[in-house]
XYZ file of C-alpha atoms in Angstrom:
74
model
C 0.000 0.000 0.000
C 1.010 3.599 -0.591
C 3.238 2.365 -3.421
C 3.433 3.710 -6.957
C 3.666 1.462 -10.014
C 4.799 2.961 -13.304
C 3.484 1.620 -16.597
C 4.122 2.662 -20.171
C 1.817 1.944 -23.112
C 3.901 2.405 -26.255
C 2.543 4.028 -29.393
C 3.947 1.783 -32.123
C 3.193 1.803 -35.855
C 0.480 4.449 -35.420
C -1.393 2.533 -32.705
C -2.196 4.500 -29.560
C -3.958 3.536 -26.330
C -6.829 5.051 -24.357
C -6.170 6.326 -20.855
C -6.166 3.350 -18.460
C -9.397 3.047 -16.499
C -9.458 1.665 -12.957
C -12.117 -0.749 -11.780
C -11.958 0.581 -8.207
C -10.534 4.068 -7.552
C -10.673 3.441 -3.795
C -7.945 0.765 -4.210
C -5.752 2.536 -6.802
C -5.714 5.731 -8.837
C -4.064 6.544 -12.180
C -2.166 9.664 -13.222
C -2.000 9.652 -17.023
C 0.488 11.586 -19.168
C 0.848 11.350 -22.946
C 4.080 12.001 -24.842
C 3.879 13.880 -28.167
C 4.123 10.622 -30.162
C 1.180 9.120 -28.243
C 2.981 6.888 -25.734
C 1.232 6.897 -22.357
C 3.239 7.203 -19.148
C 1.019 6.267 -16.229
C 1.555 6.195 -12.490
C -0.679 3.878 -10.496
C -0.895 4.725 -6.796
C -1.969 1.836 -4.585
C -4.148 3.150 -1.765
C -5.529 0.219 0.245
C -5.900 -3.566 0.264
C -7.955 -5.109 -2.503
C -7.861 -6.137 -6.141
C -8.083 -3.641 -8.966
C -8.057 -4.035 -12.743
C -6.856 -1.466 -15.270
C -7.873 -1.563 -18.919
C -6.943 0.349 -22.048
C -8.044 -0.074 -25.671
C -5.895 0.490 -28.763
C -6.823 2.539 -31.815
C -5.608 -0.168 -34.214
C -7.730 -2.332 -36.473
C -8.938 -4.480 -34.926
C -8.773 -2.736 -31.537
C -6.976 -4.662 -28.792
C -7.526 -4.505 -25.067
C -4.714 -4.307 -22.531
C -5.504 -5.452 -18.989
C -3.505 -5.360 -15.773
C -4.832 -6.802 -12.512
C -3.120 -5.904 -9.236
C -3.798 -7.365 -5.807
C -2.747 -5.045 -2.995
C -1.949 -6.685 0.340
C -0.900 -4.972 3.576
């Protein structure tokens, strides 16, 4: 808890990603920053015990979904 996890969603070959959404903002929050080329630099702050899932969708054809599930333990 009270830890920060850094993730990076790369913009490759014209494909970009939506801002990661959290399934439970009481467990973890996301600070999203986008570089000029479209790569996302996100900080996930873990707030309390629980399980939280983050998802993002690509702009490619067909769109792809990225998912990250974190379990926070004391």
